PDB file of C-alpha atoms in Angstrom:
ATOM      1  CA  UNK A   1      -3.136 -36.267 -87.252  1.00  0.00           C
ATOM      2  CA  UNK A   2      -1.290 -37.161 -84.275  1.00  0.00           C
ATOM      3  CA  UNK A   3       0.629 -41.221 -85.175  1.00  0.00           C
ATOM      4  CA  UNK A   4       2.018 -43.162 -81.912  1.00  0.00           C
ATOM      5  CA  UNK A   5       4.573 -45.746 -83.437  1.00  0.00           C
ATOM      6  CA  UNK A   6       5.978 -48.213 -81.316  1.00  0.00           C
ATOM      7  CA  UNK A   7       9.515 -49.908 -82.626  1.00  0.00           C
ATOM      8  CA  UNK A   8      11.859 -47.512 -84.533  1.00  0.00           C
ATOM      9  CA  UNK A   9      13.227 -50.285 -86.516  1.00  0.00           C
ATOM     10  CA  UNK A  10      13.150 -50.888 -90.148  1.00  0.00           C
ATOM     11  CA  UNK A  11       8.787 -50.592 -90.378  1.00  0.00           C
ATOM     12  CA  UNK A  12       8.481 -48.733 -87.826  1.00  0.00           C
ATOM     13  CA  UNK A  13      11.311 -45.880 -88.818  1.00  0.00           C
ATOM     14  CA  UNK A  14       9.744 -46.208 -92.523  1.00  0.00           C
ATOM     15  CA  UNK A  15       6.000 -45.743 -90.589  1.00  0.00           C
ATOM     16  CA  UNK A  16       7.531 -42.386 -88.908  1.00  0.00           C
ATOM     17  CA  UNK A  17       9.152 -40.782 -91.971  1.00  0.00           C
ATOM     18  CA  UNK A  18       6.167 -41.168 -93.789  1.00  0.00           C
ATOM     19  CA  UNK A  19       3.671 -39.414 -91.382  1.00  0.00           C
ATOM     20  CA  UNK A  20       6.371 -37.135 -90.629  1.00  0.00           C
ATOM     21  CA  UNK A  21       6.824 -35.612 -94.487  1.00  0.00           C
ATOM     22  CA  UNK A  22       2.825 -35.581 -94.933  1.00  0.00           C
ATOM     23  CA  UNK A  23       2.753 -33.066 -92.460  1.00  0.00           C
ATOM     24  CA  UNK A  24       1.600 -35.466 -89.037  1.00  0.00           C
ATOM     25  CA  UNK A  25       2.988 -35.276 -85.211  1.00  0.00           C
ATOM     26  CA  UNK A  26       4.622 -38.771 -84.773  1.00  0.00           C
ATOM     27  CA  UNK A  27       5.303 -39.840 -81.009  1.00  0.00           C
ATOM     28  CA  UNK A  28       7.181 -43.150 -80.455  1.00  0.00           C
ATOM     29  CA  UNK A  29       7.917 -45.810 -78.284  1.00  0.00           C
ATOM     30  CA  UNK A  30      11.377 -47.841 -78.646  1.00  0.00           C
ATOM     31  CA  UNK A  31      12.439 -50.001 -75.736  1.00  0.00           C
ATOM     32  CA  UNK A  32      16.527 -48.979 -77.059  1.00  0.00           C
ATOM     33  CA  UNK A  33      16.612 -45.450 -75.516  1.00  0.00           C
ATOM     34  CA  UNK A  34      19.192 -44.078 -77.639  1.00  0.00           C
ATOM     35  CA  UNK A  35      17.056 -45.409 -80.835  1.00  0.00           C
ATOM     36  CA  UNK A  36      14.344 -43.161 -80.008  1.00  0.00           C
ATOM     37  CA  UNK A  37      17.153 -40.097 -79.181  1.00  0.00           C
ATOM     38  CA  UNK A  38      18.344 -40.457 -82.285  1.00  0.00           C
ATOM     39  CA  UNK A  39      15.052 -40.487 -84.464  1.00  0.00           C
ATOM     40  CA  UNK A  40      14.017 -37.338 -82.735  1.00  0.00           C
ATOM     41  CA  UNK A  41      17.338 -35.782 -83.375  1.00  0.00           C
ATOM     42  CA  UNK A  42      16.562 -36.756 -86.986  1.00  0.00           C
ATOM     43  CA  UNK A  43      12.990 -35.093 -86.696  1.00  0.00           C
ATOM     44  CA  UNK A  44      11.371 -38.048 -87.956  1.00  0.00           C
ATOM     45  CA  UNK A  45       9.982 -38.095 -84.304  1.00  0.00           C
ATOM     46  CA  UNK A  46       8.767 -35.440 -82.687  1.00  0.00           C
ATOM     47  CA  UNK A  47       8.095 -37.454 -78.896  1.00  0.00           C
ATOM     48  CA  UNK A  48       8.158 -39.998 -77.130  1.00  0.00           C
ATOM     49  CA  UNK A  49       4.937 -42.097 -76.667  1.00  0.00           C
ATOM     50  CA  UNK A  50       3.928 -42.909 -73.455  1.00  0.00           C
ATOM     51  CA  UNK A  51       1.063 -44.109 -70.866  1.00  0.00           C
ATOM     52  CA  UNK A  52      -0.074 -39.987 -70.784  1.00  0.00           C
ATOM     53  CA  UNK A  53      -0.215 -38.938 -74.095  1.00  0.00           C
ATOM     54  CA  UNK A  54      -1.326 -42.463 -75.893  1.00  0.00           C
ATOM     55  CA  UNK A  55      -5.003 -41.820 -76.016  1.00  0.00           C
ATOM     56  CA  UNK A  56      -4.312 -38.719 -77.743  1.00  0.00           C
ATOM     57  CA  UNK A  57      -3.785 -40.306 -81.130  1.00  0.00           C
ATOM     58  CA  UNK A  58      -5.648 -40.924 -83.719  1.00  0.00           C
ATOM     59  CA  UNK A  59      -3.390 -44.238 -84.790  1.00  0.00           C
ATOM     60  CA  UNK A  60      -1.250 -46.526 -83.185  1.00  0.00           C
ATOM     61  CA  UNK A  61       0.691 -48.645 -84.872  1.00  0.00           C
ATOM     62  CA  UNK A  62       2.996 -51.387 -83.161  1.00  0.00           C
ATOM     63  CA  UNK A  63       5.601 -52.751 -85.357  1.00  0.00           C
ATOM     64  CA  UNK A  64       7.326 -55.330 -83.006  1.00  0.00           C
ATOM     65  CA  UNK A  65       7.685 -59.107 -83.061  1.00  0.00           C
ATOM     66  CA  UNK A  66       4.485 -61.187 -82.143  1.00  0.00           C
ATOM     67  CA  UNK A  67       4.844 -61.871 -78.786  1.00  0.00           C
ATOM     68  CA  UNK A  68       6.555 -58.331 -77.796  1.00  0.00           C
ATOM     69  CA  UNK A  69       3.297 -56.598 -79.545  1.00  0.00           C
ATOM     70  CA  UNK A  70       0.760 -58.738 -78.033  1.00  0.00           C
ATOM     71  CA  UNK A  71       2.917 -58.103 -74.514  1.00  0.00           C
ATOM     72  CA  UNK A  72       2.674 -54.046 -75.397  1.00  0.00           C
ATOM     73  CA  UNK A  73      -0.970 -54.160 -76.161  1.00  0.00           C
ATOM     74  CA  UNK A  74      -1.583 -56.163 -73.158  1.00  0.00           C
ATOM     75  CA  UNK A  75      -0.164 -53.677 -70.811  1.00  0.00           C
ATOM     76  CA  UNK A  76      -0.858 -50.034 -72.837  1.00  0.00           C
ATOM     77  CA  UNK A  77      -4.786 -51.411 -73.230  1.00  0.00           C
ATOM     78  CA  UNK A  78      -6.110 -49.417 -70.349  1.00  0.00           C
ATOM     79  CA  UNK A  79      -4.335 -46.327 -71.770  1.00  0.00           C
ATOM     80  CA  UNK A  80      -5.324 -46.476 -75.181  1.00  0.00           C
ATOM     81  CA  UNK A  81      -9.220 -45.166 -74.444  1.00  0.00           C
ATOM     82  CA  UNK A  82     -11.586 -44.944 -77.551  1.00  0.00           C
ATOM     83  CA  UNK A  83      -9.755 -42.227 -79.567  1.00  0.00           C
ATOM     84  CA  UNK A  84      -6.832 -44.391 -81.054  1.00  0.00           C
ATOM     85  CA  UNK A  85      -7.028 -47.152 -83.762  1.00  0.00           C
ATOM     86  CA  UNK A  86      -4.492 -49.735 -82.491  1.00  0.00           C
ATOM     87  CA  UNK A  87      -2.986 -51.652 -85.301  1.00  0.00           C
ATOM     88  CA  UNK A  88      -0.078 -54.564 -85.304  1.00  0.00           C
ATOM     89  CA  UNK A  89       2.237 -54.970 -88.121  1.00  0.00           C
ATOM     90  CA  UNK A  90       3.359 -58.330 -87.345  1.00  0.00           C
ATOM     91  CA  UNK A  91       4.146 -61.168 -90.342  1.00  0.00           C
ATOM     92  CA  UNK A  92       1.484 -63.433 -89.186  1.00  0.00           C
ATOM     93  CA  UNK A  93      -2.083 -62.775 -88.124  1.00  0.00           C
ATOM     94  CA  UNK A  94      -3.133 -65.435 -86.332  1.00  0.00           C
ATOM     95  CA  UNK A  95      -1.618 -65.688 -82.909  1.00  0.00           C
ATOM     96  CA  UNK A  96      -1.297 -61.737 -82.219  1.00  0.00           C
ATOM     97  CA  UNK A  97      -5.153 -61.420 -83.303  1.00  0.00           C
ATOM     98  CA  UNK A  98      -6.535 -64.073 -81.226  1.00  0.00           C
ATOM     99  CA  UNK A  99      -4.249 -62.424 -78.129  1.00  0.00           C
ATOM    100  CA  UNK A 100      -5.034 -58.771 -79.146  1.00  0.00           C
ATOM    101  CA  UNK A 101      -8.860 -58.711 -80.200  1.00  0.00           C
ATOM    102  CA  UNK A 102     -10.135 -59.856 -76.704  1.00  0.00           C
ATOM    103  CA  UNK A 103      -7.618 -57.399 -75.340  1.00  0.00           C
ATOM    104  CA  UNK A 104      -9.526 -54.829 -76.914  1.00  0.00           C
ATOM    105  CA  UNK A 105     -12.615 -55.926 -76.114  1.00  0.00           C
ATOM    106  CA  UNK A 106     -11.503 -55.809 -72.440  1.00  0.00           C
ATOM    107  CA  UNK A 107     -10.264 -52.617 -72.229  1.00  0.00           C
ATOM    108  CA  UNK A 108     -13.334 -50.744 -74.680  1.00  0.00           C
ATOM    109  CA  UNK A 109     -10.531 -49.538 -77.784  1.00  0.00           C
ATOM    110  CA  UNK A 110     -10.224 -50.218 -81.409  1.00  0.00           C
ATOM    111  CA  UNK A 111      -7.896 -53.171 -82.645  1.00  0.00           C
ATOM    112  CA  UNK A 112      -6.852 -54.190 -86.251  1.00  0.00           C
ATOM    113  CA  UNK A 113      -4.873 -56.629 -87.558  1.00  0.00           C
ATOM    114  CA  UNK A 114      -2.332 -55.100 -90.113  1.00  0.00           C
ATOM    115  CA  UNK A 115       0.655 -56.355 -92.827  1.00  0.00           C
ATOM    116  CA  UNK A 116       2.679 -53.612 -94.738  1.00  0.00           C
ATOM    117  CA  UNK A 117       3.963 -55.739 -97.263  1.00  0.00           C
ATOM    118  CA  UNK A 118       7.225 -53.762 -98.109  1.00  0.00           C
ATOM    119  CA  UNK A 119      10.667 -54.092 -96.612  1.00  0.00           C
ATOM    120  CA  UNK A 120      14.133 -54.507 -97.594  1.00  0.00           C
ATOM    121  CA  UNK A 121      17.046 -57.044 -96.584  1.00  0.00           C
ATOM    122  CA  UNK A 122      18.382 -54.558 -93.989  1.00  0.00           C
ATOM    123  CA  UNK A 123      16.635 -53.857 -90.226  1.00  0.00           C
ATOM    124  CA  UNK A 124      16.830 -51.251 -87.863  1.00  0.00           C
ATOM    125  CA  UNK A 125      15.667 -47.354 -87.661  1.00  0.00           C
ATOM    126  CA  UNK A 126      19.495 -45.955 -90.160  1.00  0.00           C
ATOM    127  CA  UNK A 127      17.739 -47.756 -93.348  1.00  0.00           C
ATOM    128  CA  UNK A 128      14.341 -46.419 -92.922  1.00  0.00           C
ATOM    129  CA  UNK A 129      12.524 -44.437 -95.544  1.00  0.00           C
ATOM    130  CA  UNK A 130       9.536 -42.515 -95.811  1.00  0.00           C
ATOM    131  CA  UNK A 131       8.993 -43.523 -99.442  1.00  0.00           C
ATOM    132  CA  UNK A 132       9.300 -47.422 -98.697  1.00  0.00           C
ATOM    133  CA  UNK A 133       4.973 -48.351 -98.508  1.00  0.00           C
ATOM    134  CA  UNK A 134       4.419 -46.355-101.734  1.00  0.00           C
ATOM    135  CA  UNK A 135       2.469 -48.457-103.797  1.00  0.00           C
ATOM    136  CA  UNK A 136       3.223 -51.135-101.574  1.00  0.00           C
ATOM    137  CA  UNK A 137       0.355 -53.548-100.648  1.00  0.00           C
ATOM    138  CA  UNK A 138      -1.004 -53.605 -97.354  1.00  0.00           C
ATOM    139  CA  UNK A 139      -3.202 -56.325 -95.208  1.00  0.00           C
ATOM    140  CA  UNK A 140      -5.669 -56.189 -92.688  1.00  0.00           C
ATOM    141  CA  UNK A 141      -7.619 -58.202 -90.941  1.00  0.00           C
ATOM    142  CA  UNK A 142     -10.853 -56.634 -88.900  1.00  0.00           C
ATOM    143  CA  UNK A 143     -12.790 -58.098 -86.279  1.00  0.00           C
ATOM    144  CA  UNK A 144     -15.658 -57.780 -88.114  1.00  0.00           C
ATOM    145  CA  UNK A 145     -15.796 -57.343 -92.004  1.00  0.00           C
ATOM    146  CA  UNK A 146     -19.153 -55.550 -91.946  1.00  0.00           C
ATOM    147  CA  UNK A 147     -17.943 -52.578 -90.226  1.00  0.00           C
ATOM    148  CA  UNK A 148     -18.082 -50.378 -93.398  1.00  0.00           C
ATOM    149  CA  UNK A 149     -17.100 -47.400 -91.489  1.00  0.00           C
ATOM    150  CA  UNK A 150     -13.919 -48.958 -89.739  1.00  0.00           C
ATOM    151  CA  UNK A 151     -12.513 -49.940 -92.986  1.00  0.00           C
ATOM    152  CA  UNK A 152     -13.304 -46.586 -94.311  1.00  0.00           C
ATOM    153  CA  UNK A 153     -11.256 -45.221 -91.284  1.00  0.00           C
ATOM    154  CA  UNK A 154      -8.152 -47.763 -91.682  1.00  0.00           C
ATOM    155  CA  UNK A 155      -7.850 -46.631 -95.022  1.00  0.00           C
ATOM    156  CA  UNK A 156      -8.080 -42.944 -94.315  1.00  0.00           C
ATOM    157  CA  UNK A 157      -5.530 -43.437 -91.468  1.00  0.00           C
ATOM    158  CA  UNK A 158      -3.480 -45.251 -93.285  1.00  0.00           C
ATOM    159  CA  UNK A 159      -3.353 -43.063 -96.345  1.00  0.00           C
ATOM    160  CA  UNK A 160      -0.243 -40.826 -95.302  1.00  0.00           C
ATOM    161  CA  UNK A 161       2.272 -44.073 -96.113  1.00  0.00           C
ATOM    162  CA  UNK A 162       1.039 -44.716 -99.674  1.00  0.00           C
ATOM    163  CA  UNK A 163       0.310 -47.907-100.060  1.00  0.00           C
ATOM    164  CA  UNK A 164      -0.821 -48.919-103.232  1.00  0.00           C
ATOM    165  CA  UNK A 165      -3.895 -51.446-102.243  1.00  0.00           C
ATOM    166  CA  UNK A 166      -5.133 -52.842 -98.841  1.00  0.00           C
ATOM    167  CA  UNK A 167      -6.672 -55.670 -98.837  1.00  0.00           C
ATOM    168  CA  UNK A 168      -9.001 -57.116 -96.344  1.00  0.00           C
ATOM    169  CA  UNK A 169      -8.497 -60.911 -95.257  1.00  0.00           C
ATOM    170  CA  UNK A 170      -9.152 -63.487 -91.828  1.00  0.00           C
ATOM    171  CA  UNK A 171      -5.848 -64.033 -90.071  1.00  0.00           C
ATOM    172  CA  UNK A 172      -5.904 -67.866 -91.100  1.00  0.00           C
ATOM    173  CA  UNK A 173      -6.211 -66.883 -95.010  1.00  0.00           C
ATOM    174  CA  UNK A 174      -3.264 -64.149 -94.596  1.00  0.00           C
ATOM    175  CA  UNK A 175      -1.222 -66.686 -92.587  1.00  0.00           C
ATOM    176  CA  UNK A 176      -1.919 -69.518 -95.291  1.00  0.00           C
ATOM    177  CA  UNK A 177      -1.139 -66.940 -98.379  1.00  0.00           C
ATOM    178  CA  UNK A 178       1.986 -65.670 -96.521  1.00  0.00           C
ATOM    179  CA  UNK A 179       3.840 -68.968 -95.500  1.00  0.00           C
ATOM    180  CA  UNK A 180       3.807 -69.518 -99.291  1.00  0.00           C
ATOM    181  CA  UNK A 181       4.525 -65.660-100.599  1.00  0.00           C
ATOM    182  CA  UNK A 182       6.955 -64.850 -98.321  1.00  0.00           C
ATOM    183  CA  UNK A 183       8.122 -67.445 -95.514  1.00  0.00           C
ATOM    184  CA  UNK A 184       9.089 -69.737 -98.459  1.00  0.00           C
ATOM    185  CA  UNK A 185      11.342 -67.559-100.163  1.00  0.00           C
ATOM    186  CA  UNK A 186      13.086 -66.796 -97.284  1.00  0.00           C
ATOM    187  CA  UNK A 187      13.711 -70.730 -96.303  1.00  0.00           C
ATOM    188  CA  UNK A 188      14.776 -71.297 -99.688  1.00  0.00           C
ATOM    189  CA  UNK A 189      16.826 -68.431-100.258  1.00  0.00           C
ATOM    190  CA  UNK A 190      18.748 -69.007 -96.672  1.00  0.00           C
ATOM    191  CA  UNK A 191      19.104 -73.122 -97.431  1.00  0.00           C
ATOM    192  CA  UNK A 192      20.294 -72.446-101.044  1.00  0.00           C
ATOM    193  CA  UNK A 193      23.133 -70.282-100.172  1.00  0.00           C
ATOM    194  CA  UNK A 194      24.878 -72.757 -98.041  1.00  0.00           C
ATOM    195  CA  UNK A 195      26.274 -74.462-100.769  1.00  0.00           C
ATOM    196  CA  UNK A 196      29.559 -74.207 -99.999  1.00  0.00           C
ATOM    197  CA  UNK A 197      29.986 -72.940-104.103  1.00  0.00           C
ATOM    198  CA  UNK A 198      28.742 -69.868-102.663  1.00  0.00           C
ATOM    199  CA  UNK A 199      31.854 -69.202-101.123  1.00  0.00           C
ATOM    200  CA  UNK A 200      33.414 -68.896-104.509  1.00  0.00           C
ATOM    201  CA  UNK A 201      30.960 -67.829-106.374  1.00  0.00           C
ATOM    202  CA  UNK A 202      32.463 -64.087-107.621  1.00  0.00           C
ATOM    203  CA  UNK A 203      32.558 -63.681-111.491  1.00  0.00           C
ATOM    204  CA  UNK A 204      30.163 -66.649-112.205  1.00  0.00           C
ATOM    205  CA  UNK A 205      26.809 -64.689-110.881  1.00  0.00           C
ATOM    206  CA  UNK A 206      24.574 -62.337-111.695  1.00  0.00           C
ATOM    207  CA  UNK A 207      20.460 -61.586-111.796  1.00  0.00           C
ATOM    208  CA  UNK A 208      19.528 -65.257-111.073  1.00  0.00           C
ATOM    209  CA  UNK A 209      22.190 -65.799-108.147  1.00  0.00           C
ATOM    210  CA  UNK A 210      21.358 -61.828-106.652  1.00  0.00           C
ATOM    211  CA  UNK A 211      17.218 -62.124-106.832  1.00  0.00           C
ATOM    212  CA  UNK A 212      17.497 -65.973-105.206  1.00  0.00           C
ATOM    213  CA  UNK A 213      19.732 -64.848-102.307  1.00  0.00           C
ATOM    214  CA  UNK A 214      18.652 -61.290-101.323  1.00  0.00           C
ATOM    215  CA  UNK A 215      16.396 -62.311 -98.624  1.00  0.00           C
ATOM    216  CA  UNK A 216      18.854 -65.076 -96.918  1.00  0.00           C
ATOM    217  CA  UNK A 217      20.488 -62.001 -95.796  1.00  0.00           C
ATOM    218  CA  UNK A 218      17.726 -62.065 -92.480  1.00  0.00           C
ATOM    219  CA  UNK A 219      17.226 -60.995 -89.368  1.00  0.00           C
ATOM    220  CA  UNK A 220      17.074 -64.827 -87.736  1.00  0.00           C
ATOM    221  CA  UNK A 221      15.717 -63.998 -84.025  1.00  0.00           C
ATOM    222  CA  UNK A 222      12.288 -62.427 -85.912  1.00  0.00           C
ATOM    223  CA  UNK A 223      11.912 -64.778 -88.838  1.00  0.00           C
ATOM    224  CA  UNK A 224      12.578 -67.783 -86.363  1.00  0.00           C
ATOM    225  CA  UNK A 225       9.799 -66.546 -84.371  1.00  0.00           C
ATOM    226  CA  UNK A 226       7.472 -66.416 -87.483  1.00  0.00           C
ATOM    227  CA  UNK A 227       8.357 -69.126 -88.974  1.00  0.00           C
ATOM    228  CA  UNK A 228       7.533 -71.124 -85.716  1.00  0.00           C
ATOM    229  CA  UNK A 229       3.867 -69.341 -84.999  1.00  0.00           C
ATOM    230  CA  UNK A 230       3.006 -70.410 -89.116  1.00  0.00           C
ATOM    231  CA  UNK A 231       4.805 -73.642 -88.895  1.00  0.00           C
ATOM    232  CA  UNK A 232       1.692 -76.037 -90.059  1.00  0.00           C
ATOM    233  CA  UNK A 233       1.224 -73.691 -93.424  1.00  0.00           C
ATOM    234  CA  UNK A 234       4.981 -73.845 -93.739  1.00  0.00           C
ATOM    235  CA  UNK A 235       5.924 -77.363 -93.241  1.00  0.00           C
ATOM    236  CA  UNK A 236       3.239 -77.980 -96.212  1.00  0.00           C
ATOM    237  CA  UNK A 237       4.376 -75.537 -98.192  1.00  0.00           C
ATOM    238  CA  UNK A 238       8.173 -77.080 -97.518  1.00  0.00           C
ATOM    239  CA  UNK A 239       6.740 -80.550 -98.197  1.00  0.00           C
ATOM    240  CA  UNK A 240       5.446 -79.384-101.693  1.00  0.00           C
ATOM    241  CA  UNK A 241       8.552 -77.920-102.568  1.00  0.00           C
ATOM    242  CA  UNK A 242      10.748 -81.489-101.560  1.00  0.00           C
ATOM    243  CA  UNK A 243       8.166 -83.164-103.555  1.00  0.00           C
ATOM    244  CA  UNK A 244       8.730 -80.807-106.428  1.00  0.00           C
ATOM    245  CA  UNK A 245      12.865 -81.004-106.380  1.00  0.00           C
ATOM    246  CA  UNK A 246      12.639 -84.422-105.894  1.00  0.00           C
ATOM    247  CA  UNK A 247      10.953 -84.685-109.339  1.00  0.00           C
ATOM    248  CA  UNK A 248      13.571 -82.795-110.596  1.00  0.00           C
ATOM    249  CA  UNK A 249      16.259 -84.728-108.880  1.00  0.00           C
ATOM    250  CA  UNK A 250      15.098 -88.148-109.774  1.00  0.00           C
ATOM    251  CA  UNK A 251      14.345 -87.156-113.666  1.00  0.00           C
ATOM    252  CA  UNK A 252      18.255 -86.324-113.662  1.00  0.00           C
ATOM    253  CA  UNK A 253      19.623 -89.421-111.892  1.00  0.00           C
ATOM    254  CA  UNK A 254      17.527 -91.227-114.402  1.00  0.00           C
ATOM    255  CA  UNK A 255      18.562 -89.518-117.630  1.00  0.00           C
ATOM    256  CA  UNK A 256      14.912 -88.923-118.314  1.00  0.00           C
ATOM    257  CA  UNK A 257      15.465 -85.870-120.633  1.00  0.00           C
ATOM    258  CA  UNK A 258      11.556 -85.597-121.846  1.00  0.00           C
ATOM    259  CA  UNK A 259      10.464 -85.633-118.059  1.00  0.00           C
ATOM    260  CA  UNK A 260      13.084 -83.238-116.875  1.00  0.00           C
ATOM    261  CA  UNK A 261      11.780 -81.025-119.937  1.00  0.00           C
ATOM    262  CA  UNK A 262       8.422 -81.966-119.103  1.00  0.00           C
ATOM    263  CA  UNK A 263       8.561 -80.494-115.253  1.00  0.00           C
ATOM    264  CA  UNK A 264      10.890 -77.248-116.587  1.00  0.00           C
ATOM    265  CA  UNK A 265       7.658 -76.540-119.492  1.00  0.00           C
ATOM    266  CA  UNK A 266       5.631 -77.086-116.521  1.00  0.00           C
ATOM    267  CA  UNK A 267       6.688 -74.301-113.868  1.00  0.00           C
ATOM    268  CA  UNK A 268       7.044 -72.077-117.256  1.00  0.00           C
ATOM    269  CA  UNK A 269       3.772 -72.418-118.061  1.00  0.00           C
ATOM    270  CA  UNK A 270       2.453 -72.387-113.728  1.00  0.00           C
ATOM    271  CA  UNK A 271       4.375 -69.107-114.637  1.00  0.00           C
ATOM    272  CA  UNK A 272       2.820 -67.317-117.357  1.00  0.00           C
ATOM    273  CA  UNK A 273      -0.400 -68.397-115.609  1.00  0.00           C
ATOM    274  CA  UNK A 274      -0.095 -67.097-112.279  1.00  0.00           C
ATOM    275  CA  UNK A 275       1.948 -63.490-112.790  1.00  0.00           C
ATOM    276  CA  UNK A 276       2.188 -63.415-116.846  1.00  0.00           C
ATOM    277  CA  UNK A 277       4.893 -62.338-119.104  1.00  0.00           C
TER     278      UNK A 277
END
């Protein structure tokens, strides 16, 4: 199998690895020359991708922000031909799918939608791994969901990474499910440690303190861009949550011990319900 990957960062790097120790020729695209140098040095690429050699892959996958990867698609569409699956790997699904699917119409080659839903706190190509989708879940979202035999040949495609389960969703149901799964903990996480306890906070942490602030450690440009494109499923999800702390506030102020022991049995229970013991 021949893999184009466009952006050596964090996905991207992890994408390349992966094909790369299954065996696969990996060309790639990074607008940071020197990125690219290096990741061929490291033999985790073997080329560089380009307007000549595109159409000779079997998958494309382009793991930059929104508006970069519709802007790529745009202008590579005419050398894609019919050969390649072109997939994005962009947080949300529904501005780069209603830019990239009539793209692909236009220019006669095979779009998809796509989410790996793995990553770590750190970005760029130094902290990519090969191992990092194993298991992992992965997204997609199809132009059409009765196309038996495209799904069969996403998953084949994909299979090289490892991911544990794809699932197959609209780009307003993985936009919805996402602002809440992941968009959300990454608000909260970067509001909560501004405390300015945080600051002194050495010898009086541990588990609770480390799993609530991994992810305010961010890359802001990229996650301000998401954030903004998924806004309307965010601000409710953000409106929830006030309402929620609120509750939690206001049962404190008003030394209501049942209802503050009320709403903590409450998320318990929401808990135990949702993800179990």
């Amino acid at each position: 199998m021949k893999v184009g990957i466009v952006g050596l960062g964090l996905i991207g790097g992890s994408f390349a690895w992966a094909y790369h120790n299954e065996g696969h020729e990996v060309l790639a695209f990074n607008r940071t020359r020197s990125v690219l140098d290096f990741a061929m040095l490291s033999g985790a690429v073997d080329g560089e991708l380009t307007e000549e050699n595109a159409g000779d892959c079997n998958l494309i996958l382009v793991t930059l922000y929104p508006q970069a990867a519709i802007d790529y698609i745009d202008k590579m569409g005419p050398h894609f031909g019919q050969k390649p699956l072109v997939m994005d790997c962009c947080g949300t699904k529904r501005v780069v799918c209603s830019a990239c699917f009539p793209i692909a119409e236009r220019d006669g080659f095979t779009y998809i939608g796509g989410h790996p839903m793995a990553g770590t706190h750190n970005s760029g190509f130094k902290y990519a791994k090969g191992s990092m989708y194993k298991g992992a879940p992965m997204v997609i979202v199809p132009p059409r969901f009765d196309d038996i035999e495209l799904l069969g040949r996403v998953k084949e495609l994909l299979s090289p990474a490892g991911f544990g389960r794809i699932s197959v969703t609209t780009a307003e149901k993985h936009d919805l499910m996402i602002a809440f799964t992941s968009q959300m903990a990454h608000v909260v996480s970067n509001a909560y440690i501004k405390s300015p306890t945080a600051k002194i906070h050495k010898g009086f942490s541990a588990g609770s303190y480390k799993d609530l602030t991994r992810v305010a450690w961010l890359n802001p440009p990229m996650w301000a861009e998401l954030f903004m494109e998924n806004k309307d499923f965010l601000l409710h999800e953000l409106e929830l949550f006030i309402a929620s702390l609120t509750q939690y506030r206001d049962a404190m102020v008003n030394d209501d011990m049942p209802e503050l022991i009320r709403l903590l049995d409450e998320g318990r229970r929401l808990k135990e319900e949702v993800d179990g013991r």
